[in-house]
Structure formats: structure tokens, C-alpha cells
mmCIF file of C-alpha atoms in Angstrom:
data_model
loop_
_atom_site.group_PDB
_atom_site.id
_atom_site.type_symbol
_atom_site.label_atom_id
_atom_site.label_comp_id
_atom_site.label_asym_id
_atom_site.label_seq_id
_atom_site.Cartn_x
_atom_site.Cartn_y
_atom_site.Cartn_z
ATOM 1 C CA MET A 1 131.979 104.750 167.579
ATOM 2 C CA SER A 2 134.958 104.129 165.309
ATOM 3 C CA ASN A 3 137.868 106.546 165.149
ATOM 4 C CA THR A 4 136.947 107.396 161.551
ATOM 5 C CA VAL A 5 133.402 108.350 162.524
ATOM 6 C CA GLU A 6 134.677 110.517 165.374
ATOM 7 C CA SER A 7 137.179 112.198 163.052
ATOM 8 C CA ILE A 8 134.523 112.973 160.430
ATOM 9 C CA ILE A 9 132.269 114.598 163.033
ATOM 10 C CA HIS A 10 135.195 116.548 164.476
ATOM 11 C CA GLU A 11 136.158 117.962 161.083
ATOM 12 C CA VAL A 12 132.603 118.965 160.093
ATOM 13 C CA LYS A 13 132.147 120.717 163.445
ATOM 14 C CA LYS A 14 134.978 123.042 162.455
ATOM 15 C CA VAL A 15 132.597 124.837 160.084
ATOM 16 C CA ILE A 16 129.156 124.028 161.571
ATOM 17 C CA CYS A 17 128.740 125.391 165.090
ATOM 18 C CA GLY A 18 126.219 124.070 167.597
ATOM 19 C CA LYS A 19 124.510 121.563 165.326
ATOM 20 C CA ASP A 20 125.966 118.318 166.675
ATOM 21 C CA TYR A 21 122.631 116.472 166.421
ATOM 22 C CA ILE A 22 122.168 117.494 162.776
ATOM 23 C CA ILE A 23 125.732 116.486 161.907
ATOM 24 C CA ALA A 24 125.259 113.089 163.568
ATOM 25 C CA GLN A 25 121.935 112.453 161.813
ATOM 26 C CA THR A 26 123.437 113.407 158.451
ATOM 27 C CA LEU A 27 126.407 111.074 158.904
ATOM 28 C CA THR A 28 124.042 108.320 160.013
ATOM 29 C CA ALA A 29 122.107 108.677 156.751
ATOM 30 C CA ILE A 30 125.314 108.618 154.690
ATOM 31 C CA LEU A 31 126.492 105.439 156.444
ATOM 32 C CA ALA A 32 123.050 103.936 155.815
ATOM 33 C CA GLY A 33 123.491 104.623 152.086
ATOM 34 C CA GLY A 34 120.698 107.192 151.968
ATOM 35 C CA HIS A 35 120.079 110.661 150.607
ATOM 36 C CA ILE A 36 119.538 113.809 152.674
ATOM 37 C CA LEU A 37 116.991 116.588 152.220
ATOM 38 C CA MET A 38 117.814 119.802 154.076
ATOM 39 C CA GLU A 39 114.919 122.224 154.299
ATOM 40 C CA ASP A 40 115.426 125.663 155.816
ATOM 41 C CA VAL A 41 115.656 129.360 155.159
ATOM 42 C CA PRO A 42 118.685 130.556 153.145
ATOM 43 C CA GLY A 43 121.951 131.249 154.896
ATOM 44 C CA VAL A 44 121.902 128.820 157.812
ATOM 45 C CA GLY A 45 124.710 126.559 156.537
ATOM 46 C CA LYS A 46 123.014 123.834 154.472
ATOM 47 C CA THR A 47 125.419 124.092 151.546
ATOM 48 C CA THR A 48 128.402 124.569 153.844
ATOM 49 C CA MET A 49 127.637 121.327 155.644
ATOM 50 C CA ALA A 50 127.408 119.380 152.371
ATOM 51 C CA VAL A 51 130.750 120.762 151.210
ATOM 52 C CA ALA A 52 132.339 119.992 154.601
ATOM 53 C CA PHE A 53 131.185 116.362 154.472
ATOM 54 C CA SER A 54 132.500 115.909 150.936
ATOM 55 C CA LYS A 55 135.886 117.363 151.863
ATOM 56 C CA THR A 56 136.441 115.475 155.110
ATOM 57 C CA MET A 57 135.266 112.188 153.566
ATOM 58 C CA GLY A 58 137.404 112.618 150.446
ATOM 59 C CA LEU A 59 134.433 112.301 148.107
ATOM 60 C CA ASN A 60 134.284 113.500 144.526
ATOM 61 C CA PHE A 61 131.943 116.492 144.753
ATOM 62 C CA GLY A 62 129.515 117.973 142.251
ATOM 63 C CA ARG A 63 127.029 120.795 142.609
ATOM 64 C CA VAL A 64 124.189 122.285 140.609
ATOM 65 C CA GLN A 65 122.410 125.474 141.600
ATOM 66 C CA PHE A 66 118.860 124.656 140.570
ATOM 67 C CA THR A 67 116.931 127.378 138.756
ATOM 68 C CA PRO A 68 113.890 127.214 136.436
ATOM 69 C CA ASP A 69 116.116 127.068 133.344
ATOM 70 C CA VAL A 70 118.177 124.037 134.438
ATOM 71 C CA LEU A 71 117.400 121.116 132.102
ATOM 72 C CA PRO A 72 117.258 117.382 132.891
ATOM 73 C CA SER A 73 120.185 116.825 130.514
ATOM 74 C CA ASP A 74 122.290 119.163 132.669
ATOM 75 C CA ILE A 75 121.898 116.590 135.420
ATOM 76 C CA THR A 76 121.887 113.236 133.656
ATOM 77 C CA GLY A 77 123.996 114.068 130.598
ATOM 78 C CA PHE A 78 123.244 113.810 126.891
ATOM 79 C CA SER A 79 124.360 112.153 123.653
ATOM 80 C CA MET A 80 125.980 114.131 120.867
ATOM 81 C CA TYR A 81 127.360 113.259 117.473
ATOM 82 C CA ASP A 82 131.099 112.589 117.350
ATOM 83 C CA LYS A 83 132.332 113.283 113.841
ATOM 84 C CA ALA A 84 135.630 111.444 114.407
ATOM 85 C CA THR A 85 133.897 108.119 115.131
ATOM 86 C CA ASP A 86 130.698 108.789 113.193
ATOM 87 C CA GLN A 87 128.772 107.738 116.315
ATOM 88 C CA MET A 88 126.748 109.289 119.105
ATOM 89 C CA LYS A 89 128.916 109.860 122.176
ATOM 90 C CA TYR A 90 127.593 110.168 125.705
ATOM 91 C CA GLN A 91 128.563 113.260 127.703
ATOM 92 C CA PRO A 92 128.087 112.632 131.452
ATOM 93 C CA GLY A 93 126.011 115.132 133.413
ATOM 94 C CA ALA A 94 126.705 116.874 136.705
ATOM 95 C CA ILE A 95 125.346 114.009 138.785
ATOM 96 C CA PHE A 96 128.350 111.752 138.169
ATOM 97 C CA HIS A 97 130.006 112.349 141.547
ATOM 98 C CA ASN A 98 130.160 110.533 144.882
ATOM 99 C CA LEU A 99 128.373 113.414 146.592
ATOM 100 C CA PHE A 100 126.001 115.490 144.490
ATOM 101 C CA LEU A 101 124.639 118.730 145.936
ATOM 102 C CA ALA A 102 121.274 119.689 144.463
ATOM 103 C CA ASP A 103 121.148 123.245 145.764
ATOM 104 C CA GLU A 104 117.662 124.766 146.095
ATOM 105 C CA LEU A 105 116.136 121.783 144.328
ATOM 106 C CA ASN A 106 112.596 123.097 144.641
ATOM 107 C CA ARG A 107 113.377 126.091 142.420
ATOM 108 C CA ALA A 108 113.696 123.794 139.391
ATOM 109 C CA SER A 109 110.852 122.645 137.151
ATOM 110 C CA SER A 110 109.119 119.350 137.908
ATOM 111 C CA ARG A 111 110.673 117.857 134.775
ATOM 112 C CA THR A 112 114.186 118.672 135.980
ATOM 113 C CA GLN A 113 113.454 117.507 139.526
ATOM 114 C CA SER A 114 112.342 114.150 138.143
ATOM 115 C CA ALA A 115 115.756 113.677 136.517
ATOM 116 C CA LEU A 116 116.992 112.649 139.973
ATOM 117 C CA LEU A 117 114.445 109.889 140.553
ATOM 118 C CA GLU A 118 116.273 107.001 138.873
ATOM 119 C CA ALA A 119 119.630 108.159 140.187
ATOM 120 C CA MET A 120 118.443 108.274 143.796
ATOM 121 C CA GLU A 121 116.716 104.897 143.678
ATOM 122 C CA GLU A 122 118.998 102.824 141.442
ATOM 123 C CA SER A 123 122.313 104.762 141.385
ATOM 124 C CA SER A 124 122.136 104.951 137.610
ATOM 125 C CA VAL A 125 120.805 107.177 134.836
ATOM 126 C CA THR A 126 119.275 106.203 131.513
ATOM 127 C CA VAL A 127 119.867 108.411 128.483
ATOM 128 C CA ASP A 128 118.688 107.521 124.963
ATOM 129 C CA GLY A 129 117.959 103.970 126.042
ATOM 130 C CA ASN A 130 121.412 103.373 127.556
ATOM 131 C CA THR A 131 121.933 102.983 131.304
ATOM 132 C CA TYR A 132 125.027 104.436 132.989
ATOM 133 C CA ILE A 133 126.099 103.477 136.509
ATOM 134 C CA LEU A 134 126.924 106.264 138.962
ATOM 135 C CA PRO A 135 130.068 106.230 141.132
ATOM 136 C CA LYS A 136 129.920 104.354 144.423
ATOM 137 C CA PRO A 137 129.274 105.421 147.068
ATOM 138 C CA PHE A 138 126.647 107.860 145.793
ATOM 139 C CA VAL A 139 124.914 110.415 148.009
ATOM 140 C CA VAL A 140 122.517 113.209 147.108
ATOM 141 C CA PHE A 141 122.391 116.250 149.364
ATOM 142 C CA ALA A 142 119.407 118.363 148.373
ATOM 143 C CA THR A 143 118.588 121.713 149.903
ATOM 144 C CA GLN A 144 115.263 123.410 149.548
ATOM 145 C CA ASN A 145 113.785 126.680 150.685
ATOM 146 C CA PRO A 146 110.608 126.459 152.768
ATOM 147 C CA THR A 147 107.441 125.819 150.767
ATOM 148 C CA GLY A 148 105.865 129.098 149.702
ATOM 149 C CA ALA A 149 109.184 130.950 149.432
ATOM 150 C CA SER A 150 109.605 133.048 146.316
ATOM 151 C CA GLY A 151 110.269 131.028 143.149
ATOM 152 C CA THR A 152 109.754 127.578 144.662
ATOM 153 C CA SER A 153 107.568 124.623 143.669
ATOM 154 C CA LEU A 154 106.658 121.526 145.647
ATOM 155 C CA LEU A 155 108.819 118.439 145.213
ATOM 156 C CA PRO A 156 106.751 115.483 143.951
ATOM 157 C CA ASP A 157 105.799 112.942 146.603
ATOM 158 C CA SER A 158 107.727 110.209 144.771
ATOM 159 C CA GLN A 159 110.895 112.252 145.120
ATOM 160 C CA ILE A 160 110.315 113.231 148.744
ATOM 161 C CA ASP A 161 109.978 109.535 149.568
ATOM 162 C CA ARG A 162 113.416 108.799 148.088
ATOM 163 C CA PHE A 163 115.166 110.941 150.699
ATOM 164 C CA MET A 164 116.123 108.812 153.683
ATOM 165 C CA ILE A 165 115.842 111.755 156.064
ATOM 166 C CA ARG A 166 114.740 115.362 156.078
ATOM 167 C CA ILE A 167 116.487 117.710 158.474
ATOM 168 C CA SER A 168 116.336 121.384 159.303
ATOM 169 C CA MET A 169 119.407 123.326 160.408
ATOM 170 C CA GLY A 170 117.547 126.089 162.219
ATOM 171 C CA TYR A 171 119.002 129.394 163.346
ATOM 172 C CA PRO A 172 122.099 129.204 165.583
ATOM 173 C CA SER A 173 122.008 130.283 169.193
ATOM 174 C CA SER A 174 123.663 133.595 170.085
ATOM 175 C CA LYS A 175 126.617 131.659 171.522
ATOM 176 C CA ASP A 176 127.065 129.590 168.369
ATOM 177 C CA GLU A 177 126.661 132.609 166.105
ATOM 178 C CA LYS A 178 129.403 134.371 168.064
ATOM 179 C CA ALA A 179 131.639 131.308 167.690
ATOM 180 C CA MET A 180 130.977 131.396 163.947
ATOM 181 C CA LEU A 181 132.185 134.994 163.794
ATOM 182 C CA GLU A 182 135.271 134.135 165.851
ATOM 183 C CA GLN A 183 136.136 131.389 163.357
ATOM 184 C CA ARG A 184 136.174 133.920 160.546
ATOM 185 C CA LYS A 185 138.342 136.589 162.127
ATOM 186 C CA ASN A 186 140.973 138.151 159.907
ATOM 187 C CA GLY A 187 139.370 136.734 156.775
ATOM 188 C CA ILE A 188 139.974 133.109 157.740
ATOM 189 C CA ASN A 189 137.789 130.548 155.989
ATOM 190 C CA PRO A 190 137.257 127.642 158.433
ATOM 191 C CA MET A 191 136.695 125.316 155.468
ATOM 192 C CA ASP A 192 140.430 125.625 154.767
ATOM 193 C CA ASN A 193 141.059 123.900 158.118
ATOM 194 C CA VAL A 194 138.867 120.885 157.339
ATOM 195 C CA HIS A 195 141.039 117.815 156.759
ATOM 196 C CA THR A 196 140.286 114.688 154.751
ATOM 197 C CA VAL A 197 140.093 111.686 157.088
ATOM 198 C CA CYS A 198 138.829 108.928 154.753
ATOM 199 C CA ASN A 199 137.926 108.267 151.113
ATOM 200 C CA ASP A 200 135.288 106.605 148.968
ATOM 201 C CA VAL A 201 136.769 103.139 149.526
ATOM 202 C CA ILE A 202 136.724 103.496 153.317
ATOM 203 C CA LEU A 203 133.196 104.904 153.242
ATOM 204 C CA SER A 204 132.028 101.931 151.151
ATOM 205 C CA GLN A 205 133.611 99.600 153.706
ATOM 206 C CA MET A 206 131.831 101.408 156.534
ATOM 207 C CA GLN A 207 128.517 101.176 154.693
ATOM 208 C CA GLN A 208 129.038 97.438 154.286
ATOM 209 C CA GLU A 209 129.752 97.131 158.017
ATOM 210 C CA VAL A 210 126.463 98.936 158.671
ATOM 211 C CA ASN A 211 124.651 96.458 156.399
ATOM 212 C CA ASN A 212 126.076 93.625 158.514
ATOM 213 C CA ILE A 213 124.761 95.018 161.813
ATOM 214 C CA PHE A 214 122.537 92.440 163.506
ATOM 215 C CA ILE A 215 118.862 93.269 163.945
ATOM 216 C CA HIS A 216 116.698 90.939 166.027
ATOM 217 C CA GLU A 217 113.335 89.775 164.733
ATOM 218 C CA LYS A 218 111.641 91.598 167.622
ATOM 219 C CA ILE A 219 113.208 94.869 166.463
ATOM 220 C CA VAL A 220 112.062 94.174 162.907
ATOM 221 C CA ASP A 221 108.519 93.664 164.218
ATOM 222 C CA TYR A 222 108.825 96.919 166.184
ATOM 223 C CA ILE A 223 109.839 98.836 163.058
ATOM 224 C CA ILE A 224 106.956 97.342 161.084
ATOM 225 C CA ALA A 225 104.523 98.202 163.894
ATOM 226 C CA LEU A 226 105.676 101.836 163.903
ATOM 227 C CA ILE A 227 105.267 102.187 160.135
ATOM 228 C CA ASN A 228 101.905 100.406 160.168
ATOM 229 C CA LYS A 229 100.581 102.857 162.736
ATOM 230 C CA THR A 230 101.154 105.689 160.256
ATOM 231 C CA ARG A 231 98.809 103.918 157.816
ATOM 232 C CA GLY A 232 95.157 104.493 158.544
ATOM 233 C CA ASN A 233 95.995 106.997 161.271
ATOM 234 C CA PRO A 234 92.994 109.352 161.672
ATOM 235 C CA ASP A 235 95.257 112.407 161.362
ATOM 236 C CA LEU A 236 96.962 111.226 158.178
ATOM 237 C CA LEU A 237 95.883 110.992 154.564
ATOM 238 C CA ARG A 238 98.943 108.869 153.850
ATOM 239 C CA GLY A 239 101.426 107.029 155.998
ATOM 240 C CA GLY A 240 104.845 105.544 155.463
ATOM 241 C CA SER A 241 105.601 103.457 152.364
ATOM 242 C CA PRO A 242 107.551 100.163 152.310
ATOM 243 C CA ARG A 243 110.520 102.359 151.330
ATOM 244 C CA ALA A 244 110.087 104.068 154.705
ATOM 245 C CA THR A 245 110.327 100.668 156.412
ATOM 246 C CA LEU A 246 113.597 99.974 154.609
ATOM 247 C CA ALA A 247 114.915 103.439 155.434
ATOM 248 C CA LEU A 248 114.066 103.137 159.123
ATOM 249 C CA THR A 249 115.785 99.757 159.289
ATOM 250 C CA SER A 250 118.938 101.038 157.577
ATOM 251 C CA MET A 251 119.065 104.175 159.717
ATOM 252 C CA SER A 252 118.624 102.119 162.893
ATOM 253 C CA LYS A 253 121.555 99.920 161.898
ATOM 254 C CA ALA A 254 123.677 102.961 161.117
ATOM 255 C CA TYR A 255 122.798 104.570 164.449
ATOM 256 C CA ALA A 256 123.837 101.379 166.249
ATOM 257 C CA TYR A 257 127.112 101.492 164.300
ATOM 258 C CA MET A 258 127.609 105.145 165.276
ATOM 259 C CA SER A 259 127.032 104.096 168.889
ATOM 260 C CA GLY A 260 129.751 101.453 168.696
ATOM 261 C CA ARG A 261 127.457 98.414 168.671
ATOM 262 C CA ASN A 262 127.062 95.588 166.166
ATOM 263 C CA TYR A 263 123.389 95.069 166.997
ATOM 264 C CA VAL A 264 120.279 97.269 167.040
ATOM 265 C CA ILE A 265 118.327 98.144 170.197
ATOM 266 C CA PRO A 266 114.905 99.859 170.383
ATOM 267 C CA SER A 267 116.388 103.250 171.271
ATOM 268 C CA ASP A 268 118.279 103.246 167.955
ATOM 269 C CA VAL A 269 114.954 103.032 166.132
ATOM 270 C CA GLN A 270 113.441 105.730 168.335
ATOM 271 C CA LYS A 271 116.340 108.135 167.762
ATOM 272 C CA VAL A 272 115.976 108.067 163.976
ATOM 273 C CA PHE A 273 112.201 107.626 163.623
ATOM 274 C CA LEU A 274 111.286 111.319 163.338
ATOM 275 C CA PRO A 275 113.816 112.387 160.663
ATOM 276 C CA VAL A 276 112.980 109.257 158.649
ATOM 277 C CA ILE A 277 109.187 109.422 158.757
ATOM 278 C CA THR A 278 107.885 112.989 159.147
ATOM 279 C CA HIS A 279 108.503 114.143 155.559
ATOM 280 C CA ARG A 280 106.672 111.079 154.212
ATOM 281 C CA LEU A 281 103.407 111.786 156.054
ATOM 282 C CA ILE A 282 100.508 113.855 154.730
ATOM 283 C CA LEU A 283 98.044 115.347 157.218
ATOM 284 C CA THR A 284 94.274 115.342 156.777
ATOM 285 C CA PRO A 285 92.636 118.765 156.324
ATOM 286 C CA GLU A 286 91.043 118.370 159.760
ATOM 287 C CA ALA A 287 94.427 117.772 161.388
ATOM 288 C CA GLU A 288 95.846 120.846 159.667
ATOM 289 C CA VAL A 289 92.919 122.960 160.886
ATOM 290 C CA ASN A 290 93.653 121.724 164.398
ATOM 291 C CA SER A 291 97.306 122.821 163.977
ATOM 292 C CA ARG A 292 98.613 119.263 164.120
ATOM 293 C CA ARG A 293 102.042 118.634 162.640
ATOM 294 C CA THR A 294 103.471 115.448 161.215
ATOM 295 C CA THR A 295 106.050 115.615 164.005
ATOM 296 C CA ASP A 296 103.259 115.563 166.596
ATOM 297 C CA VAL A 297 101.670 112.506 164.988
ATOM 298 C CA ALA A 298 105.017 110.676 164.797
ATOM 299 C CA LYS A 299 105.776 111.426 168.454
ATOM 300 C CA ASP A 300 102.382 110.066 169.479
ATOM 301 C CA ILE A 301 103.007 106.891 167.490
ATOM 302 C CA LEU A 302 106.381 106.417 169.190
ATOM 303 C CA LYS A 303 104.805 106.905 172.608
ATOM 304 C CA ASP A 304 101.921 104.501 171.939
ATOM 305 C CA THR A 305 103.953 101.664 170.384
ATOM 306 C CA PHE A 306 105.351 99.021 172.694
ATOM 307 C CA ALA A 307 109.145 98.736 172.507
ATOM 308 C CA PRO A 308 110.431 95.170 172.881
ATOM 309 C CA LYS A 309 113.124 94.064 175.286
ATOM 310 C CA VAL A 310 116.008 92.335 173.542
#
């Protein structure tokens, strides 16, 4: 693990107590060039973690609190008439940042949610027939309240699939909650103690290094076998898409990079398989009646798929 990676994790841990695994998975997704969906009850630190990552990585940060009255143009921008030039002038929307926090995304209308689709897939937005390129690197952090919570609507499947990983913070342990209170004694905000350890240029370089990580053909076949076993699985209506194959490959490379290696081993794939695949799977009604979860199905697939020796 590079000194920069260690420093980023160290700084984020100043404000997020006891969630080392979640922090590591989130950084892995960022290094892989992906987007992160954080699903959990309010108040467990989802927004705080996004802000901490943006600050310690020196990224230009933008945030929108999604509500039913937020419009697509609030996100992507709009064109307006400029009297001085007698032309339409483009006004960039809130998404034009290195790290964009879509807070409580599933409270917005489907039309507004869909404003993120092009941005997340192609790092650009199209307004009035003109395409505008987003800053690089570009990362979307989206938080959502659990399905069924007051005022929420389901994210469309096409959007869910564009998130490289889905994670859940979960409640802290009693020990970690006590540490959180200790951090905030005397009105101290631990975010004030988070230091910037890199910038957008360094992050882009790290992402390129991740792209260059070697992955053996046997590992590629292993990844394809895992994804294929989600398709046609008797417990699943739908398995992983080709985008899931790409995401699993990128995450595996990033995990190898985080581990200080320039090549991927099977355990890298296994470590990232669940956060990459579970949100992309849809259970059959029979599986739901039998209290099966997508996590259970994914674990069974991991257990039943032969891991190559390389």
C-alpha cells in the first residue's frame, strides 16, 4: 500500500470510527474510477464520510440535497439568453465537481434521478444538444435511505447498475460510539483536523496505476465464471450485467493496488465480489418467500466457483 493510500485512510478515520472495512472499500472504488452508493438509515455518517474523502483528497466538492422539487437542470445545468452577446449561454449545474454528493438520492423524482445517468457512465452531460465534459477525476457519492422509508422512491435499475459498489455503514459499536463522543468534546469538530494529503492530479495518477495492474487470463476467466453463475441462477430473476464484469475487474485491480501488489490474485476478486454484485441482483419471488438475500446467493456462488492458482 502506497504512503498516499495509507495517509488517506488515516485522515478519514479521524471522523469515521470503527468502519475501517467500509473506508477501505470506498477508497478501492474511487481508485477503480467508480461511483459509490451508500444505503443506510439517517445519521450513521454517510455524508460525513463523503465530505472527509473530498477534503483529504483535495477534490473539488459539490453537494445537492435531493428532494421531490429538485429539477434535472439543477444537476446538469441549463442554457439562458445572454443579452450582451445575443446568444444562449450555458450555466453549469451542481454536478460539475470532482466529487459530487447526491444526498438522499431516492427522495428525488425519477426524472431528476435520471439526470445522473449520462454523467455516471460517460463523465459528461448533454444540455440542449451540446455535450459538456465533467472534471476529471469524477466520482459520485450517492446516499439513500432504506427502501420504504418515508418520502423515498426506488432508484431505476439502470442507475443502480452504474454504481460500482453499494455499501452500508451500519450502527457503530458502543466502543466506537463512545470514541465518536470523545472526538467531539468541548465543541471540537473532528473534520477540522482532517488534512489534505493529495489532489486531483495525484488521484488521476493513482487511477492510471490501477488501470495498469496486471491481471492473468486465469483471473479474467474466474471473474467471468462468477458473473455467469449469477445469470440463470434459480434464486435470481436477473444476474450481473457486462458492466458488473467490468466493475469487478476494476475493483479487483484496485484492491491489489491497495494491497501493494501490481498483479491480481483470486483473493482480491473474492474480497470485492459482494459489494460489487449484490445490488445488481434481483431475487425471484420464491427466494424472497424463503427469506433468501442477494448476499446469501453471492456467497454461495463464491463458495461453489473454483478459484485458480496463479
